[in-house]
Structure formats: structure tokens, C-alpha cells
Coordinates of C-alpha atoms in Angstrom, one line a residue:
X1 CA 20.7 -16.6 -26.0
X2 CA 17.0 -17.2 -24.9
X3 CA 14.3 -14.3 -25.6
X4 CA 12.6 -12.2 -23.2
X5 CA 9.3 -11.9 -24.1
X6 CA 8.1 -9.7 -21.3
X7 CA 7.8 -9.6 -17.2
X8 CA 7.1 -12.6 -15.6
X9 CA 5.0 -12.5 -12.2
X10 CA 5.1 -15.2 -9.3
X11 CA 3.7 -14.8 -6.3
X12 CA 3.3 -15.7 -2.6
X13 CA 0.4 -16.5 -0.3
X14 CA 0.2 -12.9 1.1
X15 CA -2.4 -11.6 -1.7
X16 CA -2.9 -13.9 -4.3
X17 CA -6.4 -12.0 -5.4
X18 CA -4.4 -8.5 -5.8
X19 CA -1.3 -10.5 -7.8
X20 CA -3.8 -12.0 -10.1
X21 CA -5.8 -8.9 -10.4
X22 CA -2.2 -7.4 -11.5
X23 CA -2.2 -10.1 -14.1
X24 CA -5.0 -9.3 -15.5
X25 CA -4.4 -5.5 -15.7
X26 CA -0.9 -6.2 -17.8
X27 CA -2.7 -8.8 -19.7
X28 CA -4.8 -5.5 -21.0
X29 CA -2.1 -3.4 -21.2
X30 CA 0.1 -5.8 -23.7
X31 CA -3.0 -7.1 -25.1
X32 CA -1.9 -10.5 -24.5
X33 CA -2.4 -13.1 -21.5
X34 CA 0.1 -12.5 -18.8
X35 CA -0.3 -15.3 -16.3
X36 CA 1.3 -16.1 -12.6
X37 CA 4.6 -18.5 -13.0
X38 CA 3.3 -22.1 -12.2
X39 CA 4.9 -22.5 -8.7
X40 CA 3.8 -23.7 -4.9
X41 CA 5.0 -22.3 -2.0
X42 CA 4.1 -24.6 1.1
X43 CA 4.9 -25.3 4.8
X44 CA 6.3 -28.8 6.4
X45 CA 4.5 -30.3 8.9
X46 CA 6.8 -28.1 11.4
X47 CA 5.7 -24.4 9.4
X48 CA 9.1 -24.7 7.4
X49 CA 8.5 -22.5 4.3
X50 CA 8.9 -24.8 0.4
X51 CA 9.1 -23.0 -2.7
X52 CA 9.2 -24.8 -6.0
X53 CA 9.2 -22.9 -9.6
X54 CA 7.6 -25.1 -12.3
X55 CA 8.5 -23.3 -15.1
X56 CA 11.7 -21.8 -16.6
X57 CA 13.0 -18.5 -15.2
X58 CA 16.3 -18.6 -16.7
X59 CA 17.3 -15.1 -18.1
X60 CA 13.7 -14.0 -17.2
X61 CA 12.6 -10.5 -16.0
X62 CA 10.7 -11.8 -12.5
X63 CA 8.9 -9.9 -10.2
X64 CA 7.4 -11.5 -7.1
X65 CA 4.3 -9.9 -6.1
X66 CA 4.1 -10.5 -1.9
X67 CA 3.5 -8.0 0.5
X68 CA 4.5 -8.5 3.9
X69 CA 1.5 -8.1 6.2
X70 CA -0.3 -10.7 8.4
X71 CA 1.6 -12.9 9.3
X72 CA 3.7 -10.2 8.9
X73 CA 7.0 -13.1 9.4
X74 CA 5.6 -16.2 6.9
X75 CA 5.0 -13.2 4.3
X76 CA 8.5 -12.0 4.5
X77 CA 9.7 -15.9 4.6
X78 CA 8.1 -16.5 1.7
X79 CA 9.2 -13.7 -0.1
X80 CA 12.9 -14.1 0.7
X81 CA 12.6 -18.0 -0.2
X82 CA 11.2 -16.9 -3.5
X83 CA 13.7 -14.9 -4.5
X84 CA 16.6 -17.2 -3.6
X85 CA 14.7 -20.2 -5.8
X86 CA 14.6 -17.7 -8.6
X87 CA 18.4 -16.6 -8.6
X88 CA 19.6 -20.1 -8.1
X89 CA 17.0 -20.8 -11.4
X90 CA 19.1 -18.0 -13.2
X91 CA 16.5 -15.2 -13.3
X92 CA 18.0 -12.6 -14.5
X93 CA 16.5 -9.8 -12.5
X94 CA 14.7 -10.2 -9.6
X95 CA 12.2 -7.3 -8.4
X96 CA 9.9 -7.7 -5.0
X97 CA 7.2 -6.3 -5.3
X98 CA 5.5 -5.0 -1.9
X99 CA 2.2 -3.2 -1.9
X100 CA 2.5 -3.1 1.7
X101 CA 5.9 -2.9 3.5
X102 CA 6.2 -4.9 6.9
X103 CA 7.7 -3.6 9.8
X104 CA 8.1 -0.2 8.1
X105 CA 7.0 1.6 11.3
X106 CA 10.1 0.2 13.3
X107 CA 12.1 2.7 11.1
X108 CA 13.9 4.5 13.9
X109 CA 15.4 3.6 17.7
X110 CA 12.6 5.5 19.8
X111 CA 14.2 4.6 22.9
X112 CA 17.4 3.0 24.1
X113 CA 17.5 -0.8 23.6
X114 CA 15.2 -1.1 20.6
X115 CA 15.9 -2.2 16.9
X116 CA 15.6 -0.4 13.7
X117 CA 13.4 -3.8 11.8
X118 CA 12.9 -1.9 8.3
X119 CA 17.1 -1.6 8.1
X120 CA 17.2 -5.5 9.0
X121 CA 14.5 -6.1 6.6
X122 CA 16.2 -4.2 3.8
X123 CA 19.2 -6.2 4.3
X124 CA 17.5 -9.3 4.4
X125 CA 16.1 -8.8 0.9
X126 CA 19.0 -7.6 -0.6
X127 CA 21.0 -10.8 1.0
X128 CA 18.3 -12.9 -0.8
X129 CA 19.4 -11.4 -4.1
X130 CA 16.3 -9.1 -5.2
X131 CA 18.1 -6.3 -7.0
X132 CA 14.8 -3.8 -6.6
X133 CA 11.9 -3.2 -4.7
X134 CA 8.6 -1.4 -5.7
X135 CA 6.1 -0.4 -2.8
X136 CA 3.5 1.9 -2.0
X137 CA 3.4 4.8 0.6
X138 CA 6.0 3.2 2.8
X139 CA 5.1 4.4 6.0
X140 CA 8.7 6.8 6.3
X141 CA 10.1 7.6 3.0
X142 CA 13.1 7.5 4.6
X143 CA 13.1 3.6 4.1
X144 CA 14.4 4.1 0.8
X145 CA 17.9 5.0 2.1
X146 CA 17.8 1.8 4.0
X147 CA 18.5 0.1 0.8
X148 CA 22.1 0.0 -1.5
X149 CA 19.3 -0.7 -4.7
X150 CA 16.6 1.1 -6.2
X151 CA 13.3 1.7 -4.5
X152 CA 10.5 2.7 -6.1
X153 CA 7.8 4.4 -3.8
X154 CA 4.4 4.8 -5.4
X155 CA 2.2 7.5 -3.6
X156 CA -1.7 6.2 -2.8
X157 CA -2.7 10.5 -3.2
X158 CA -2.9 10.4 -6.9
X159 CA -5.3 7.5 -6.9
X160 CA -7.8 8.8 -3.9
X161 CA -8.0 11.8 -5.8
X162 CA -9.6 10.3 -8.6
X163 CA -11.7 8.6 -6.4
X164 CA -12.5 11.9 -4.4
X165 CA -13.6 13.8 -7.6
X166 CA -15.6 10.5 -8.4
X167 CA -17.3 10.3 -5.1
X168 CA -17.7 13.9 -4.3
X169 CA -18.0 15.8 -7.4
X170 CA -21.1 17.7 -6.2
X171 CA -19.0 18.4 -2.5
X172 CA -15.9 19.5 -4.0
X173 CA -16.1 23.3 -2.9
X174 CA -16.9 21.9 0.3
X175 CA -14.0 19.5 1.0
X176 CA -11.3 20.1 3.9
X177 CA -8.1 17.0 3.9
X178 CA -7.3 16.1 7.5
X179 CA -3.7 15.4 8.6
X180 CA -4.5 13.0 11.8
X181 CA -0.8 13.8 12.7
X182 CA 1.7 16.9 12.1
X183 CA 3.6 13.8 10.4
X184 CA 1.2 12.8 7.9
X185 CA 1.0 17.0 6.7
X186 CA 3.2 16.1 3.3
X187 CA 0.8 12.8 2.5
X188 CA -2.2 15.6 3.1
X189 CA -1.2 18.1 1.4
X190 CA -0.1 16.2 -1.7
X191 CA -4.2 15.0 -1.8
X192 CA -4.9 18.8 -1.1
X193 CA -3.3 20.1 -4.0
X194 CA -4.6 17.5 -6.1
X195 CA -8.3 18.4 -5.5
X196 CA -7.8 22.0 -4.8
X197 CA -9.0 21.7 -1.0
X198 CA -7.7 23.9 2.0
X199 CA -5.7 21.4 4.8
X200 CA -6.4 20.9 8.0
X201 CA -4.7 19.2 11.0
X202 CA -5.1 17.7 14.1
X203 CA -3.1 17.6 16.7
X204 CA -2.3 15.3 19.0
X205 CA -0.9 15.3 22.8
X206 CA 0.0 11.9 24.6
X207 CA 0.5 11.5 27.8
X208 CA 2.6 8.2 27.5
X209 CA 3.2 6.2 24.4
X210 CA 0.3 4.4 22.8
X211 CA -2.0 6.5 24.5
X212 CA -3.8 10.1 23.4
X213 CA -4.6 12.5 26.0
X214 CA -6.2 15.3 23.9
X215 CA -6.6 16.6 20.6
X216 CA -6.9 19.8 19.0
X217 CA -8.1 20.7 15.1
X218 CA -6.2 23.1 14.2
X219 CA -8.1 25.1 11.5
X220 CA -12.0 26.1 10.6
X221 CA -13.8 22.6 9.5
X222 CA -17.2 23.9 10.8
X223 CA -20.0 22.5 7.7
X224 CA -17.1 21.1 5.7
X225 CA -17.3 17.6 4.4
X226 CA -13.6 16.0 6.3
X227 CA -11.4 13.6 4.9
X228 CA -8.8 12.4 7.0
X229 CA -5.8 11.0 5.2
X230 CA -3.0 8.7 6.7
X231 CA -1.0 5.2 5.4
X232 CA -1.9 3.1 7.7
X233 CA -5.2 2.2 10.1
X234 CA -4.0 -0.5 12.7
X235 CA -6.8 -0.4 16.0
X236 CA -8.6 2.1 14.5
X237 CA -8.6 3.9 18.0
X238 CA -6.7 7.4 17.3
X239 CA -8.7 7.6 13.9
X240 CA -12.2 7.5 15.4
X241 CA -10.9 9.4 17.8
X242 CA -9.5 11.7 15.3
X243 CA -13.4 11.3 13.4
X244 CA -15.3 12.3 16.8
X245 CA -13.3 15.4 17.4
X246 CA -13.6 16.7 13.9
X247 CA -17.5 16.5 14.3
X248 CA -17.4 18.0 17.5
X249 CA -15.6 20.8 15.7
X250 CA -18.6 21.3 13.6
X251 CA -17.7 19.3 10.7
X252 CA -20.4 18.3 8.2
X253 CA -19.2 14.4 8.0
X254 CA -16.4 13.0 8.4
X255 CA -14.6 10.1 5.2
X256 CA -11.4 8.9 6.0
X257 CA -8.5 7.9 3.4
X258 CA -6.2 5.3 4.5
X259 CA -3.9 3.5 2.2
X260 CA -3.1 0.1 3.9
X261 CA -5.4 -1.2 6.0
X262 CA -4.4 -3.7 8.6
X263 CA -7.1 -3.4 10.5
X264 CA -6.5 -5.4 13.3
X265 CA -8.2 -6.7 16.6
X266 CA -11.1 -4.3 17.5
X267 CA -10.6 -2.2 14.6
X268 CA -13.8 -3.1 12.5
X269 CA -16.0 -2.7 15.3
X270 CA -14.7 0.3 16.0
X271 CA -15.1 1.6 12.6
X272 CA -18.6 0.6 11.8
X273 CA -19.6 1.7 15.3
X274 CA -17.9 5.2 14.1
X275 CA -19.0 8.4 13.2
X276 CA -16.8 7.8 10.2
X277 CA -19.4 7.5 7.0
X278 CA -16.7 6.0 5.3
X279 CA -13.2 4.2 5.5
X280 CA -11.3 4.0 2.3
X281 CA -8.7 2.0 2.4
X282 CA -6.8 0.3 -0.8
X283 CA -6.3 -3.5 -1.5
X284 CA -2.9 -4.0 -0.3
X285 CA -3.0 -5.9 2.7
X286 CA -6.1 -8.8 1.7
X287 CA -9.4 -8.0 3.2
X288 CA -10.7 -10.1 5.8
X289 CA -14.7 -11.2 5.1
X290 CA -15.3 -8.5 8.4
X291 CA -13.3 -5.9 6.1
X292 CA -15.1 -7.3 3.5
X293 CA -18.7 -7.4 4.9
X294 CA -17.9 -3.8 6.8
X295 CA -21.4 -1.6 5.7
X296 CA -18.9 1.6 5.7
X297 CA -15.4 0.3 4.8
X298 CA -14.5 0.7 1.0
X299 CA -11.8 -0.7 -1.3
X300 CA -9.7 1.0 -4.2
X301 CA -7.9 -1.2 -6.3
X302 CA -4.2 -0.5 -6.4
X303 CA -3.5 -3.5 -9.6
X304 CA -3.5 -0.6 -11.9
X305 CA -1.2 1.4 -10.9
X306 CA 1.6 -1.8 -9.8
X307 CA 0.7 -3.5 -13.3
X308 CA 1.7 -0.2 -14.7
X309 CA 4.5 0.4 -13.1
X310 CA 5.8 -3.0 -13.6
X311 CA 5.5 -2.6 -17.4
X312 CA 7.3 0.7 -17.2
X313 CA 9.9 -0.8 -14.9
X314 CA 10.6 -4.0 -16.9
X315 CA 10.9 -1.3 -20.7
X316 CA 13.0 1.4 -18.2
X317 CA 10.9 3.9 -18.5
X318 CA 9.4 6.1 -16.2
X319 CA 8.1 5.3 -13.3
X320 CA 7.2 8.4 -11.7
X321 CA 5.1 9.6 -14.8
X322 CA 2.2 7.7 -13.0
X323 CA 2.0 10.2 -10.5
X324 CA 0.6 12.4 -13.0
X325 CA -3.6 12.9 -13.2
X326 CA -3.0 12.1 -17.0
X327 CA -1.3 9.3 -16.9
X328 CA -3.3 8.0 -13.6
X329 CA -6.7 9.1 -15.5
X330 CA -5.7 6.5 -18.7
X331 CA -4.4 3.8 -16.2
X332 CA -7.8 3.7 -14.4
X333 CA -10.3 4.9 -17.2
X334 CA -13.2 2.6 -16.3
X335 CA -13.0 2.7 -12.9
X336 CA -13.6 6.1 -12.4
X337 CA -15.1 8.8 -14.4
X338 CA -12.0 10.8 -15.3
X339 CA -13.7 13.6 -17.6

């Protein structure tokens, strides 16, 4: 019976800097080198996806690193190809891993006629034969019950706090957390708690779909330093919307939190043009060189954290222990000053 010597990591197109970067974090955790699997994944002529595995995966412990963001259908394509080269290769485990979930905000019928995409998604996978997933801040937690295997849903709060406390030590009696949404209040509060901040919301009023009419702050942020925490930034629109109000309000400045940043069409402009002083957004979707080159858009690296709980997940142990500030704190010592 062959060894397993550890996790092995492939990956698709989707992020190949953040896979590698994940790579690197487990090759410090083991203290050995942890490399990608030698494979190519490629398109015909006509876009048809190719996946070939180079190396042996036969009884291995493989987790595919691709998160399904733009192009939101070659990602998933890739990923579902993947998985059915490594079960036909006798892997014996197959975990996607998916930093950012596609289609996670078609997670409900919102009118008659319409599909619920992160159910079809979730079967999709499971059909391909990966046998668990591992995300971050899935966009309805909900999502999780789409599924007939494990989930695990890491949470982006426990990481922006240590970058809060690391960026705004000297502010920190002065901070107020921003829900942009009554929706987004748990995702808030969880990043209140953590830095021992009082929460405030904002409320929004549409007149028809896609559109805001008005919004209303609901609590005091007059002099207070804001930071407005959500999962996802798309246009950009309702958050420097959401940014504008807040200062009009009598807020000090404004910082926004966001975990995965799609940032698409006009959204850049609209966020350097922004009151915003900062967006902070993680590196689960790849930045684009505007993202990249943005004066006020920041990046927090989530390799960590997944390299983490990929060890943990491939020994069985915990994975939720990572939400803890200890644990976190050890994870990311170096990056941040954790004292």
C-alpha cells in the first residue's frame, strides 16, 4: 500500500499567485518544500477545457486550489475537470478548495422564474466527485446546506481584525464597524466583538431592484473613524454610496473591509474617486494591475489561513480553532504585529 506523505496541491488558472503563495505557507509550516502537482490545464482551439496530471495521485490526499471568479464559468470548468482527472487517477480524497465561491449570490428564487445557481453549483461538484469543499465567507452561509458533504466556511473577521489593531492601534477607542446592509449585521458584529468597537448600520431603501433610493445611518458615527464591513464589492456603487453618507453623518473617515473583491466595470474609478481612504479587500479573487496600481485599495493575504486549514484538514483536526486570535496571531506572526 503506497504512503501518504502529506497533502498534495494542484491547481487551476483562477489564482495561481494565491495557490503558490499557499504552497509556500505549508512548505513553512511542515518545514519541508510543498510544491504544486506538475499538471496543465488548457483550452482547444474551440475554448474546450484539457487537464493533464503529470505526476502520480494515486491514494493521495489532493486538494485543488481554484476559486470560481472571472470568468466566473472557465473557473468552475476547470475545477470540475480537475477533479474528475484526479478520481479517475485514483486520488483518494479530493477536496476543492474555493477562496471565493461563484454564483453564491444566486442562493435563493427572488422572483418567479429564476434559478437557485449555488444549489446547481453544489451538485455539480459533488457529481464531479470532490468529497469536500473549503471556502471563505460564502456570501449566505446557508450554502452549506446545499451540499450532502462537508463544508468548511472560514470567516475573513478574524483576519481584518488583526489587521485593524495593526493599522489603527493609536484609533482604536475611536473605531465604529459599519454594516452597509441589515444583512451583513452578523459579519459586523463578529469584527465588532473582536476589536471591542460599538456597531453601526446603514440602512438602505430601494425603490426597484438594483437601485438605492435613500439611506439612513442608523446610530451616532459623528468624529468616529468608520469601517464598513461586507463580503463582496462588485460596482462599488452602494459602498461609496454607503462611504458619502457616513461622512455626511459626521464621521471622521471612512475605511472599508471587504473580503472578495471582484471589482468589476467602473468599480476602481469609483473607488479611488471615493471618499473612502481605504478599501481592504483580501486576495481571493486575483487583482487586476488597476486593483493592483489602486493609490487606496489594499490587499490581505488569505494563504495563511487556507494553508492552515488544509494542514489541519488533511491530520483531522480542527478547523475551526483558526477562528481563534491565538491561533490566527501564530498563523500570521510576521505579517502583523500581534503583541
Amino acid at each position: 500500500m503506497a504512503t501518504v506523505h502529506g497533502p498534495k496541491l494542484i491547481a487551476g488558472n483562477s489564482n495561481l499567485k494565491l495557490a503558490r503563495s499557499m504552497a509556500r505557507r505549508m512548505s513553512l509550516h511542515r518545514g519541508m518544500n510543498v510544491d504544486l502537482v506538475d499538471a496543465r490545464v488548457e483550452r482547444f482551439n474551440d475554448g474546450e477545457i484539457f487537464v493533464e496530471v503529470f505526476e502520480n495521485v494515486r491514494d493521495e490526499d489532493m486538494f485543488i486550489i481554484q476559486p470560481t471568479s472571472r470568468p466566473a464559468n472557465d473557473a468552475l470548468m476547470e475545477l470540475l475537470i480537475i477533479a474528475d482527472a484526479l478520481k479517475r487517477s485514483s486520488a483518494s480524497r479530493v477536496t476543492a478548495v474555493i477562496p471565493y465561491f461563484g454564483y453564491a449570490r444566486q442562493d435563493r428564487r427572488s422572483k418567479a422564474r429564476t434559478p437557485i445557481t449555488a444549489k446547481l453549483v453544489a451538485n455539480m461538484l459533488e457529481k464531479a466527485g470532490i468529497e469536500r469543499v473549503l471556502t471563505l465567507d460564502l456570501h449566505a452561509t446557508q450554502i452549506q446546506g446545499f451540499f450532502d458533504i462537508p463544508v468548511d466556511n472560514l470567516y475573513a473577521s478574524p483576519i481584518f481584525a488583526l489587521d485593524v489593531k495593526h493599522h489603527f492601534k493609536d484609533q482604536m477607542d475611536n473605531l465604529m464597524v459599519v454594516s452597509p446592509d441589515v444583512g451583513g449585521v452578523a459579519r459586523a458584529r463578529d469584527l465588532a466583538q473582536r476589536i471591542d468597537a460599538p456597531l453601526s448600520i446603514v440602512d438602505k431603501r430601494r425603490e426597484k431592484a438594483g437601485e438605492v433610493a435613500e439611506m439612513t445611518v442608523i446610530g451616532n458615527v459623528e468624529g468616529r473613524t468608520c469601517l464598513i464591513v461586507d463580503d463582496i464589492v462588485d460596482t462599488a456603487g452602494t459602498l461609496c454610496k454607503a462611504a458619502d453618507v457616513l461622512m455626511e453623518n459626521g464621521a471622521k473617515e471612512v475605511h472599508s473591509y471587504i473580503t472578495h473583491g471582484v471589482l468589476s466595470g467602473p468599480a476602481v474609478d469609483r473607488i479611488t474617486k471615493s471618499v473612502m481612504k481605504n478599501l481592504i479587500i483580501t486576495d481571493t479573487i486575483e487583482a487586476t494591475d488597476a486593483v493592483a496600481n489602486a493609490p487606496n485599495i489594499r490587499i490581505v493575504q488569505t494563504a495563511p489561513i487556507f494553508a492552515q486549514a488544509i494542514l489541519n484538514t488533511w491530520s483531522g483536526t480542527s478547523v475551526s480553532s483558526l477562528f481563534s486570535t491565538k491561533s490566527l496571531s501564530a498563523i500570521y506572526e510576521g505579517i502583523y504585529d500581534c503583541s
